[in-house]
Amino acid sequence: MISKPALLLLLASVAIAPQAATAAFAGDCDCASSNAADTPSAADKAFEKLSNDEYEWRKTQLPIGEDSPNGNQFLLPDVSRAAQAKRLQYWEDTADTLTHLDTERLSPANLVNLEVYKAQIDTLIAAQKFRDYEKPLNSDSSFWGDLVGYARESIRTEEEAERYIAMLNGIPAHFADQIANMRIGLERGFTPPKITLVGRDSAVRSVVEAKSPTDVAYYAPFKELPSSIPADRAKALQAEAEAAIRDKVLPAYRTLLAFLNDEYFPGARDGLAAYGLPDGKAYYRSKIREFVTLDLTPEAIHQTGLDEIARLRQRMDAVMKEVKFEGDLPAFLTFLRTDPQFYAKTPQELLNRAAWIAKTFDAKADDYFGRMPRRRFAIKPVPDDIAPFYTGGRGGPGIYLVNTYNLPARPLYSLVALTLHESAPGHAMQMPLAGENTTLPAFRRDTYISAYGEGWALYSEALGEEMGMYETPWDIFGMLSYQAWRASRLVVDTGVHAFGWSREQAQQYLRDNTALAEHEIVTEVDRYIAWPGQALSYYLGELHIIAARKRAEEALGPKFDLRAFHDAVLELGSVPLPVIDQRIDRLIREGGKGPYSEAVAP
């Protein structure tokens, strides 16, 4: 999944004055008990106003992104230097206000909300201090790639069409600010490594080389406007969109393409390690805290990865014996990467198989989950313009994208694990469940924390074995390979960014320990190199959920109910990993009862 956490996306100006809330946080409580039932304290009210007002404003400033909140269609954020400085000041003021909070006056629910909210603010502050906005791209995502995602949305009203056209007309100024920021990043050596940027101008070039404005992806929503818009007005809107693309978008893209090819790509840094960036050691540790939500050292993470790879290799050896393969693991991996029986012949065959797997889960879901989301998801191919550099699949609310580019790199034996991760019970289930949980504040429903979201999705892959989703030894090996792939990330990410590994060394580690195809090995390693720390979130998040489950099983004994455990974890929204521990402590105290079902008799 995912990608670019919503918490790092860009904001513009101050909506409320955090300083003004300090007195309310520190003031006397006029209630008989600070946690009186159904009676919010003054501290509760002040915290809720501060967090809700800030988040509602923050939400209006977010550009499109995989993990962005809903309801922000056709938005171009202010990314200028002045806006960045205002953001930093605002969040620092907010953090200062939070320090005056008397936590004894908060309700139990708001104590948890405070922990989640403070982690978000701390992450936003760190991103501003390290000036992440000067590097608005990595090997498989970019500000222009996110922006063109609007073209895949439908226009439902005349007002939406007008806002979309206004967005198109605003692209030149937005791109100019992004380029100005990137130039400063370039001057101080704060760029992705040069090797990870090869060919990453393809999406820009495809816009520049379009035969006409109506062939540009941005025009797609205007090809079929809703019948509720009068025909003459629809025709006028289409003409306005075409003119905006011709007169604004295309010149902006030409300028961007020239900047990338003449300045940015040639001047990008040659080194790979995050430690080689300005204040690199502190920067990498900040990324570990952001993506893992724990303060772990690179050394500890690296060793965890080595230990887990050794454990998974034992299971892989067992599968090799089961299928009676004669040879060692490298020979077996070569066999899996090259035998035609393991690969779809057509893109539609791959999509059909993914759909079959998703429906197979539907038949088992009731035995493992007490509550399912109302929102369904579509299964679609990854768009052609980004597919060559994209991962094998991504999922989220309403969508499971399957990469049908380069079919010999998309093994069927891994498709069960991929589908469980990206669709249900992974991202396309977890994220809608969070969004539909109206008992949570919006800043917990909408935002995405990688350690939780990716940890849950990877746990979903492993859960598939319990659910009987893996029907053949090949499927089991595909799951184990995917587990080893994520465990390898702990070794590779820290190896590259803290211990001086080369790109070739990182690629070889994946070749030796996973069944990934060569194309995916190259694209994945470039992703880790260009996006320090994010790859650590998956396996460390999964290990945390597994440990929490084991603790609940041991404490509850026969009262442990797996549905109740899953519902308890999923009702949280997206939270730092320690919050999962707090919720499972409560599950244990309550005798194993889940939030949505009578799992255990009183």
XYZ file of C-alpha atoms in Angstrom:
602
model
C 0.000 0.000 0.000
C 0.735 2.873 0.650
C 2.631 5.045 0.728
C 2.986 8.824 1.718
C 1.506 9.083 5.179
C -1.178 11.737 5.391
C 0.493 13.216 8.429
C 3.394 14.412 6.284
C 1.285 16.128 3.687
C 1.284 19.876 3.511
C -0.663 22.540 5.392
C -0.864 26.283 4.920
C -1.894 28.699 7.694
C -3.072 28.878 11.292
C -6.792 28.348 11.886
C -6.871 28.790 15.669
C -4.450 30.154 18.197
C -3.068 27.250 20.231
C -1.798 29.657 22.894
C -5.362 30.678 23.674
C -6.256 27.152 24.719
C -3.483 26.886 27.294
C -5.499 28.460 30.062
C -8.377 26.086 29.471
C -6.032 23.120 29.672
C -4.464 24.322 32.894
C -7.578 25.814 34.446
C -9.699 24.511 37.304
C -12.308 21.862 36.629
C -15.789 22.946 37.689
C -17.130 19.383 37.862
C -17.362 17.198 40.940
C -15.126 14.568 39.398
C -12.700 15.012 36.533
C -13.973 11.800 34.966
C -17.616 11.990 35.984
C -19.743 9.749 33.816
C -20.929 11.479 30.638
C -19.703 14.857 31.924
C -16.764 16.198 29.914
C -14.297 18.159 31.997
C -12.971 21.558 31.011
C -9.791 19.792 29.929
C -11.790 17.398 27.752
C -13.601 20.265 26.076
C -10.441 22.265 25.489
C -8.554 19.269 24.079
C -11.431 18.347 21.807
C -11.744 21.892 20.498
C -8.027 22.228 19.888
C -7.622 18.852 18.166
C -10.862 18.989 16.187
C -10.372 22.554 14.961
C -6.764 21.886 14.003
C -7.620 18.674 12.233
C -10.552 20.127 10.313
C -8.259 22.887 9.087
C -5.427 20.447 8.404
C -7.761 18.273 6.379
C -8.705 21.121 4.062
C -5.042 21.718 3.291
C -4.095 18.177 2.271
C -3.427 17.354 -1.373
C -4.577 14.091 -2.834
C -2.650 11.063 -1.662
C -3.196 7.380 -1.015
C -3.636 8.014 2.688
C -5.279 11.431 2.615
C -8.606 12.054 4.330
C -11.719 11.969 2.211
C -13.588 15.023 1.051
C -10.678 17.090 -0.227
C -11.302 16.905 -3.936
C -9.297 19.045 -6.323
C -7.128 20.787 -3.770
C -3.757 22.408 -4.384
C -1.962 23.180 -1.109
C 0.232 26.197 -0.544
C 3.760 24.747 -0.434
C 5.638 28.063 -0.427
C 8.472 28.770 2.032
C 6.281 31.223 3.943
C 3.543 28.628 4.344
C 6.043 26.035 5.559
C 7.301 28.411 8.260
C 3.726 29.118 9.410
C 3.053 25.421 9.701
C 6.079 24.781 11.839
C 5.219 27.638 14.181
C 1.623 26.506 14.453
C 2.457 22.928 15.327
C 5.135 23.951 17.789
C 2.571 26.188 19.496
C 0.121 23.290 19.498
C 2.698 20.969 21.063
C 3.454 23.561 23.704
C -0.246 23.868 24.506
C -0.520 20.114 24.952
C 2.221 20.172 27.590
C -0.055 22.253 29.853
C -2.756 19.624 29.842
C -3.638 18.098 33.216
C -4.142 14.506 32.118
C -5.906 13.623 35.369
C -8.816 15.735 34.159
C -9.180 13.880 30.847
C -11.625 11.050 30.264
C -10.143 7.596 29.574
C -11.141 7.932 25.916
C -9.402 11.291 25.588
C -6.271 9.968 27.246
C -5.972 7.598 24.285
C -6.951 10.328 21.831
C -4.258 12.574 23.293
C -1.585 9.919 22.787
C -2.592 9.466 19.150
C -2.920 13.185 18.506
C 0.393 14.114 20.124
C 2.158 11.531 17.963
C 0.641 13.161 14.877
C 1.759 16.635 15.925
C 5.258 15.410 16.775
C 5.505 13.803 13.337
C 4.376 16.976 11.608
C 6.912 19.041 13.524
C 9.746 16.662 12.683
C 8.832 16.736 8.990
C 8.934 20.531 8.991
C 12.199 20.754 10.917
C 13.945 18.356 8.539
C 12.276 20.168 5.613
C 10.829 17.093 3.981
C 8.903 19.418 1.651
C 12.177 20.005 -0.217
C 12.087 16.362 -1.345
C 8.477 15.842 -2.560
C 9.211 12.620 -4.448
C 10.716 9.195 -4.114
C 11.250 6.312 -6.506
C 7.576 5.414 -6.976
C 5.634 8.516 -5.969
C 5.779 12.250 -6.521
C 3.714 15.392 -6.134
C 2.810 15.352 -9.841
C 1.931 11.664 -9.719
C -0.380 12.227 -6.776
C -1.964 15.209 -8.481
C -2.841 13.362 -11.659
C -4.726 10.940 -9.427
C -7.547 13.487 -9.540
C -8.064 12.452 -13.154
C -9.280 9.055 -11.952
C -12.092 10.629 -9.948
C -15.570 11.344 -11.252
C -17.080 14.793 -11.406
C -20.566 14.654 -9.918
C -21.722 18.282 -9.914
C -21.185 21.562 -11.712
C -19.499 22.969 -8.610
C -17.001 20.089 -8.598
C -16.252 20.714 -12.266
C -15.562 24.378 -11.524
C -13.245 23.465 -8.631
C -11.421 20.983 -10.844
C -10.849 23.652 -13.515
C -9.629 26.057 -10.834
C -7.174 23.372 -9.741
C -5.915 22.996 -13.315
C -5.403 26.739 -13.580
C -3.457 26.693 -10.316
C -0.947 24.058 -11.415
C 1.701 26.505 -12.779
C 2.027 28.360 -9.471
C 1.962 25.108 -7.493
C 4.674 23.541 -9.652
C 6.761 26.725 -9.386
C 6.689 26.516 -5.577
C 7.556 22.810 -5.657
C 10.479 23.450 -8.007
C 11.725 26.294 -5.787
C 11.704 23.976 -2.775
C 13.421 21.192 -4.717
C 16.166 23.584 -5.844
C 16.964 24.410 -2.227
C 16.971 20.713 -1.384
C 19.281 20.126 -4.324
C 21.696 22.803 -3.109
C 22.018 21.218 0.330
C 22.182 17.613 -0.867
C 18.665 16.721 0.305
C 17.395 14.647 -2.631
C 16.590 11.027 -3.361
C 19.644 9.126 -4.610
C 20.259 9.691 -8.306
C 20.006 6.001 -9.213
C 16.426 5.801 -7.904
C 15.282 8.613 -10.214
C 16.182 6.970 -13.534
C 13.106 7.040 -15.777
C 10.940 8.726 -13.148
C 10.106 11.524 -15.562
C 7.925 9.202 -17.642
C 4.609 10.399 -16.213
C 5.619 14.019 -16.838
C 6.747 13.201 -20.364
C 3.466 11.423 -21.153
C 1.582 14.659 -20.423
C 3.987 16.825 -22.407
C 3.852 14.518 -25.433
C 0.048 14.200 -25.542
C -1.328 14.891 -29.026
C -4.008 17.248 -27.751
C -5.284 18.620 -24.439
C -8.181 16.160 -24.509
C -5.692 13.269 -24.610
C -4.076 14.378 -21.350
C -5.139 12.315 -18.328
C -6.423 15.430 -16.555
C -9.208 15.761 -19.113
C -10.649 12.297 -18.423
C -13.361 13.412 -15.927
C -14.782 15.792 -18.573
C -15.296 13.157 -21.228
C -18.534 12.095 -19.586
C -20.087 14.694 -17.287
C -23.254 13.797 -15.327
C -26.625 14.407 -16.961
C -27.581 16.686 -14.069
C -25.391 19.378 -15.657
C -27.295 21.033 -18.547
C -25.862 20.167 -21.946
C -24.870 23.728 -22.857
C -23.152 24.231 -19.483
C -21.385 20.867 -19.791
C -20.057 21.884 -23.200
C -18.768 25.166 -21.773
C -17.077 23.378 -18.882
C -15.395 20.984 -21.278
C -14.070 23.933 -23.289
C -12.778 25.582 -20.102
C -11.012 22.386 -19.027
C -9.441 21.971 -22.455
C -8.210 25.573 -22.398
C -6.799 25.189 -18.861
C -4.852 22.106 -19.901
C -3.585 23.745 -23.088
C -2.675 27.136 -21.573
C -1.712 26.232 -17.992
C -1.066 22.528 -17.426
C 1.019 21.743 -20.502
C 3.393 24.724 -20.074
C 3.818 23.859 -16.383
C 4.663 20.268 -17.256
C 7.165 21.395 -19.887
C 8.881 23.563 -17.289
C 8.894 20.690 -14.796
C 10.301 18.225 -17.339
C 13.123 20.602 -18.235
C 13.925 21.176 -14.556
C 14.021 17.439 -13.817
C 16.212 16.526 -16.764
C 18.493 19.566 -16.845
C 18.965 20.248 -13.128
C 17.399 17.889 -10.641
C 18.235 14.410 -11.915
C 21.840 15.282 -12.903
C 22.430 17.099 -9.602
C 20.807 14.534 -7.285
C 23.166 12.987 -4.766
C 25.117 9.869 -5.644
C 25.100 8.382 -2.132
C 22.342 6.056 -0.953
C 22.329 6.270 2.844
C 20.013 8.451 4.897
C 23.055 8.909 7.114
C 24.551 10.840 4.177
C 21.764 13.450 4.206
C 22.100 16.683 6.185
C 21.962 15.713 9.877
C 21.434 12.228 8.501
C 21.636 10.137 11.674
C 19.010 12.237 13.433
C 16.899 12.275 10.263
C 16.911 8.468 9.986
C 16.014 8.039 13.646
C 13.123 10.470 13.133
C 11.912 8.318 10.246
C 12.085 5.208 12.415
C 9.940 6.952 15.036
C 7.533 8.180 12.368
C 6.993 4.904 10.555
C 7.450 2.416 13.419
C 6.039 4.605 16.255
C 8.714 3.135 18.542
C 12.138 4.526 19.392
C 14.297 1.635 18.148
C 17.917 1.693 17.066
C 19.005 0.638 13.575
C 21.187 -2.031 15.170
C 18.264 -3.631 17.035
C 16.048 -3.556 13.948
C 18.764 -5.085 11.767
C 19.243 -7.983 14.205
C 15.499 -8.615 14.425
C 15.429 -8.939 10.646
C 18.305 -11.421 10.616
C 16.653 -13.532 13.320
C 13.300 -13.595 11.519
C 14.855 -14.504 8.190
C 16.565 -17.481 9.849
C 13.209 -18.633 11.278
C 11.383 -18.230 7.973
C 14.093 -20.069 6.064
C 13.369 -23.153 8.170
C 9.716 -23.052 7.117
C 10.696 -22.546 3.484
C 12.901 -25.632 3.672
C 9.927 -27.618 4.975
C 7.815 -26.610 1.970
C 10.610 -27.605 -0.408
C 10.646 -31.055 1.174
C 6.861 -31.279 0.919
C 6.912 -30.693 -2.860
C 9.926 -33.045 -3.154
C 12.166 -30.481 -4.813
C 15.693 -31.708 -5.405
C 18.103 -28.838 -4.872
C 18.898 -25.938 -2.582
C 16.903 -22.761 -1.922
C 18.542 -20.673 -4.694
C 17.658 -23.394 -7.215
C 14.093 -23.521 -5.889
C 13.745 -19.741 -6.169
C 15.026 -19.856 -9.746
C 12.453 -22.552 -10.521
C 9.646 -20.417 -9.051
C 10.768 -17.327 -10.975
C 10.978 -19.073 -14.338
C 8.406 -21.879 -14.572
C 5.435 -20.745 -16.722
C 2.902 -22.655 -14.591
C 3.182 -19.940 -11.930
C 2.318 -16.959 -14.141
C -0.818 -15.579 -15.753
C -0.932 -15.446 -19.534
C -3.006 -12.258 -19.740
C -3.692 -9.249 -17.507
C -7.334 -10.275 -17.235
C -6.345 -13.712 -15.977
C -4.389 -12.079 -13.158
C -7.305 -9.792 -12.306
C -9.757 -12.698 -12.382
C -7.617 -14.730 -10.018
C -7.356 -11.798 -7.608
C -11.144 -11.434 -7.651
C -11.610 -15.155 -6.952
C -9.288 -14.966 -3.951
C -11.112 -11.923 -2.581
C -14.476 -13.699 -2.823
C -13.021 -16.789 -1.181
C -12.172 -14.660 1.844
C -15.743 -13.324 1.949
C -16.985 -16.842 2.649
C -14.690 -17.128 5.680
C -14.935 -13.618 7.103
C -17.713 -14.248 9.651
C -15.591 -16.787 11.485
C -12.810 -14.274 12.112
C -14.431 -10.839 12.362
C -17.458 -9.579 14.244
C -17.858 -6.461 12.138
C -17.250 -5.834 8.453
C -17.221 -2.421 6.740
C -20.175 -1.270 4.665
C -17.904 -0.048 1.868
C -17.001 -2.542 -0.867
C -13.932 -2.348 -3.093
C -13.217 -2.571 -6.802
C -10.347 -4.528 -8.346
C -8.582 -2.579 -11.093
C -5.223 -2.643 -12.877
C -2.533 -0.149 -11.909
C -2.641 2.754 -14.411
C -0.206 2.318 -17.299
C 1.719 5.535 -16.672
C 2.922 4.453 -13.231
C 2.848 0.652 -13.510
C 6.522 0.141 -14.491
C 7.740 1.614 -11.195
C 4.801 0.611 -9.007
C 4.547 -2.191 -6.502
C 2.682 -5.423 -7.252
C -0.510 -4.009 -5.799
C -1.970 -1.376 -3.504
C -5.222 -1.228 -1.631
C -7.338 1.219 0.315
C -10.912 2.414 0.742
C -12.899 1.247 -2.265
C -9.962 -0.041 -4.333
C -7.549 -2.926 -4.809
C -5.045 -2.124 -7.561
C -3.324 -5.102 -9.188
C -0.204 -4.455 -11.257
C -0.639 -6.246 -14.592
C 2.521 -4.749 -16.093
C 5.268 -7.301 -16.847
C 3.291 -10.455 -16.078
C 6.428 -12.614 -15.615
C 7.065 -10.516 -12.498
C 3.608 -11.258 -10.991
C 3.607 -14.862 -9.698
C 0.273 -16.483 -8.958
C 1.676 -18.261 -5.895
C 2.077 -14.848 -4.202
C -1.317 -13.525 -5.245
C -3.208 -14.907 -2.248
C -0.907 -13.101 0.172
C -1.003 -9.924 -1.919
C -4.793 -9.969 -2.054
C -5.229 -10.534 1.681
C -2.825 -7.643 2.318
C -4.261 -5.108 -0.099
C -7.967 -5.963 -0.118
C -9.702 -7.768 2.755
C -8.962 -8.257 5.575
C -6.082 -5.834 4.868
C -6.160 -2.253 3.648
C -9.491 -2.236 1.784
C -11.163 -3.500 4.974
C -9.167 -1.887 7.789
C -9.275 1.646 6.405
C -13.049 1.728 5.750
C -13.703 0.237 9.205
C -11.733 3.111 10.704
C -13.564 5.668 8.578
C -16.963 4.271 9.550
C -16.237 4.243 13.293
C -17.960 7.469 14.307
C -17.065 6.957 17.971
C -13.533 8.053 17.070
C -12.490 11.656 16.416
C -11.840 12.453 12.771
C -8.076 12.640 13.260
C -8.131 8.921 14.145
C -10.623 7.865 11.479
C -8.913 9.477 8.514
C -5.168 9.460 9.024
C -2.859 6.564 8.349
C -0.003 5.345 10.534
C 2.192 2.931 8.641
C 3.197 0.672 11.553
C -0.454 0.013 12.341
C -1.888 -0.126 8.812
C 0.935 -2.068 7.201
C 1.420 -4.196 10.309
C -2.239 -5.180 10.178
C -2.089 -5.913 6.450
C 0.953 -8.147 6.876
C -0.709 -9.873 9.821
C -3.638 -10.476 7.457
C -1.317 -12.392 5.131
C -0.187 -14.676 7.951
C -3.784 -15.046 9.171
C -4.618 -16.460 5.754
C -2.886 -19.691 6.744
C -5.214 -20.049 9.737
C -8.197 -19.271 7.510
C -7.277 -21.964 4.984
C -6.753 -19.433 2.203
C -3.524 -21.045 0.980
C -4.709 -24.098 -0.914
C -1.378 -25.459 -2.183
C 2.200 -25.705 -0.907
C 3.094 -23.154 -3.594
C 0.654 -20.671 -2.047
C 2.154 -21.314 1.383
C 5.614 -20.685 0.003
C 4.356 -17.492 -1.615
C 3.120 -16.334 1.789
C 6.422 -17.269 3.427
C 8.305 -15.467 0.689
C 6.206 -12.367 1.306
C 6.870 -12.629 5.039
C 10.590 -13.009 4.310
C 10.389 -10.066 1.921
C 9.120 -7.816 4.749
C 11.583 -9.269 7.262
C 14.329 -8.632 4.715
C 13.330 -4.984 4.701
C 14.501 -4.701 8.299
C 17.922 -5.873 7.167
C 18.058 -3.984 3.869
C 16.656 -0.629 5.014
C 19.003 -0.387 7.977
C 21.807 -1.899 5.889
C 21.538 0.813 3.259
C 20.764 3.800 5.463
C 22.870 3.081 8.554
C 25.524 0.501 7.597
C 26.663 1.549 4.135
C 25.181 -1.246 2.006
C 25.325 -0.835 -1.763
C 22.308 -1.096 -4.046
C 23.669 -4.379 -5.428
C 24.162 -5.794 -1.922
C 20.562 -4.945 -1.025
C 19.242 -6.511 -4.233
C 21.238 -9.684 -3.644
C 19.826 -10.052 -0.149
C 16.297 -10.115 -1.594
C 17.365 -12.562 -4.302
C 18.789 -14.907 -1.690
C 15.876 -14.812 0.723
C 12.652 -14.262 -1.255
C 10.953 -15.530 -4.407
C 10.441 -12.006 -5.741
C 10.947 -11.568 -9.469
C 13.955 -9.550 -10.603
C 11.787 -6.622 -11.706
C 10.248 -6.364 -8.235
C 13.611 -6.739 -6.523
C 14.952 -3.733 -8.440
C 11.888 -1.536 -7.909
C 11.560 -2.508 -4.248
C 15.179 -1.804 -3.357
C 14.975 1.579 -5.085
C 11.875 2.319 -3.052
C 13.662 1.551 0.232
C 16.666 3.623 -0.821
C 14.536 6.628 -1.753
C 12.100 6.386 1.192
C 14.140 5.834 4.386
C 12.405 4.037 7.226
C 9.011 3.355 5.657
C 9.876 -0.245 4.826
C 10.487 -0.969 8.518
C 6.853 -0.454 9.477
C 5.403 -3.649 7.980
C 7.167 -6.437 9.802
C 7.670 -4.570 13.076
C 3.972 -3.720 13.080
C 3.021 -7.336 12.421
C 5.326 -8.591 15.179
C 3.670 -6.167 17.602
C 0.159 -7.406 16.732
C 1.260 -11.045 16.997
C 2.817 -10.371 20.408
C -0.385 -8.656 21.591
C -2.450 -11.635 20.432
C -0.144 -14.100 22.184
C -0.398 -12.108 25.400
C -4.194 -12.113 25.198
C -4.306 -15.855 24.466
C -2.123 -16.636 27.463
C -4.021 -14.318 29.817
C -7.551 -15.311 28.741
C -7.061 -19.009 28.111
C -10.403 -20.560 27.059
C -12.058 -17.111 27.129
C -9.877 -15.892 24.272
C -11.988 -15.224 21.187
C -10.187 -14.447 17.940
C -13.077 -12.433 16.540
C -13.080 -10.270 19.656
C -9.326 -9.731 19.388
C -9.533 -8.697 15.745
C -12.468 -6.371 16.389
C -10.626 -4.748 19.288
C -7.573 -4.031 17.139
C -9.589 -2.796 14.162
C -11.845 -0.457 16.147
C -8.837 1.706 17.003
C -8.526 3.504 13.691
C -4.846 4.020 12.887
C -2.761 4.368 16.034
C 0.807 4.146 17.341
C 1.732 0.597 18.306
C 1.698 1.202 22.082
C -2.014 2.058 21.833
C -2.676 -1.493 20.605
C -1.119 -2.764 23.833
C -3.414 -0.529 25.884
C -6.492 -1.799 24.022
C -5.525 -5.451 24.494
C -4.888 -4.802 28.191
C -8.486 -3.616 28.344
C -9.707 -6.645 26.391
C -8.023 -8.866 28.966
C -9.488 -6.892 31.899
C -12.957 -7.214 30.371
C -12.665 -10.966 30.098
C -12.171 -11.166 26.362
C -15.375 -9.483 25.221
C -15.066 -7.749 21.873
C -16.574 -4.385 20.985
C -19.145 -5.715 18.487
C -20.157 -9.137 19.735
C -20.915 -11.061 22.872
C -17.774 -13.095 22.494
C -17.568 -14.431 26.042
C -20.265 -15.093 28.611
C -20.111 -12.855 31.722
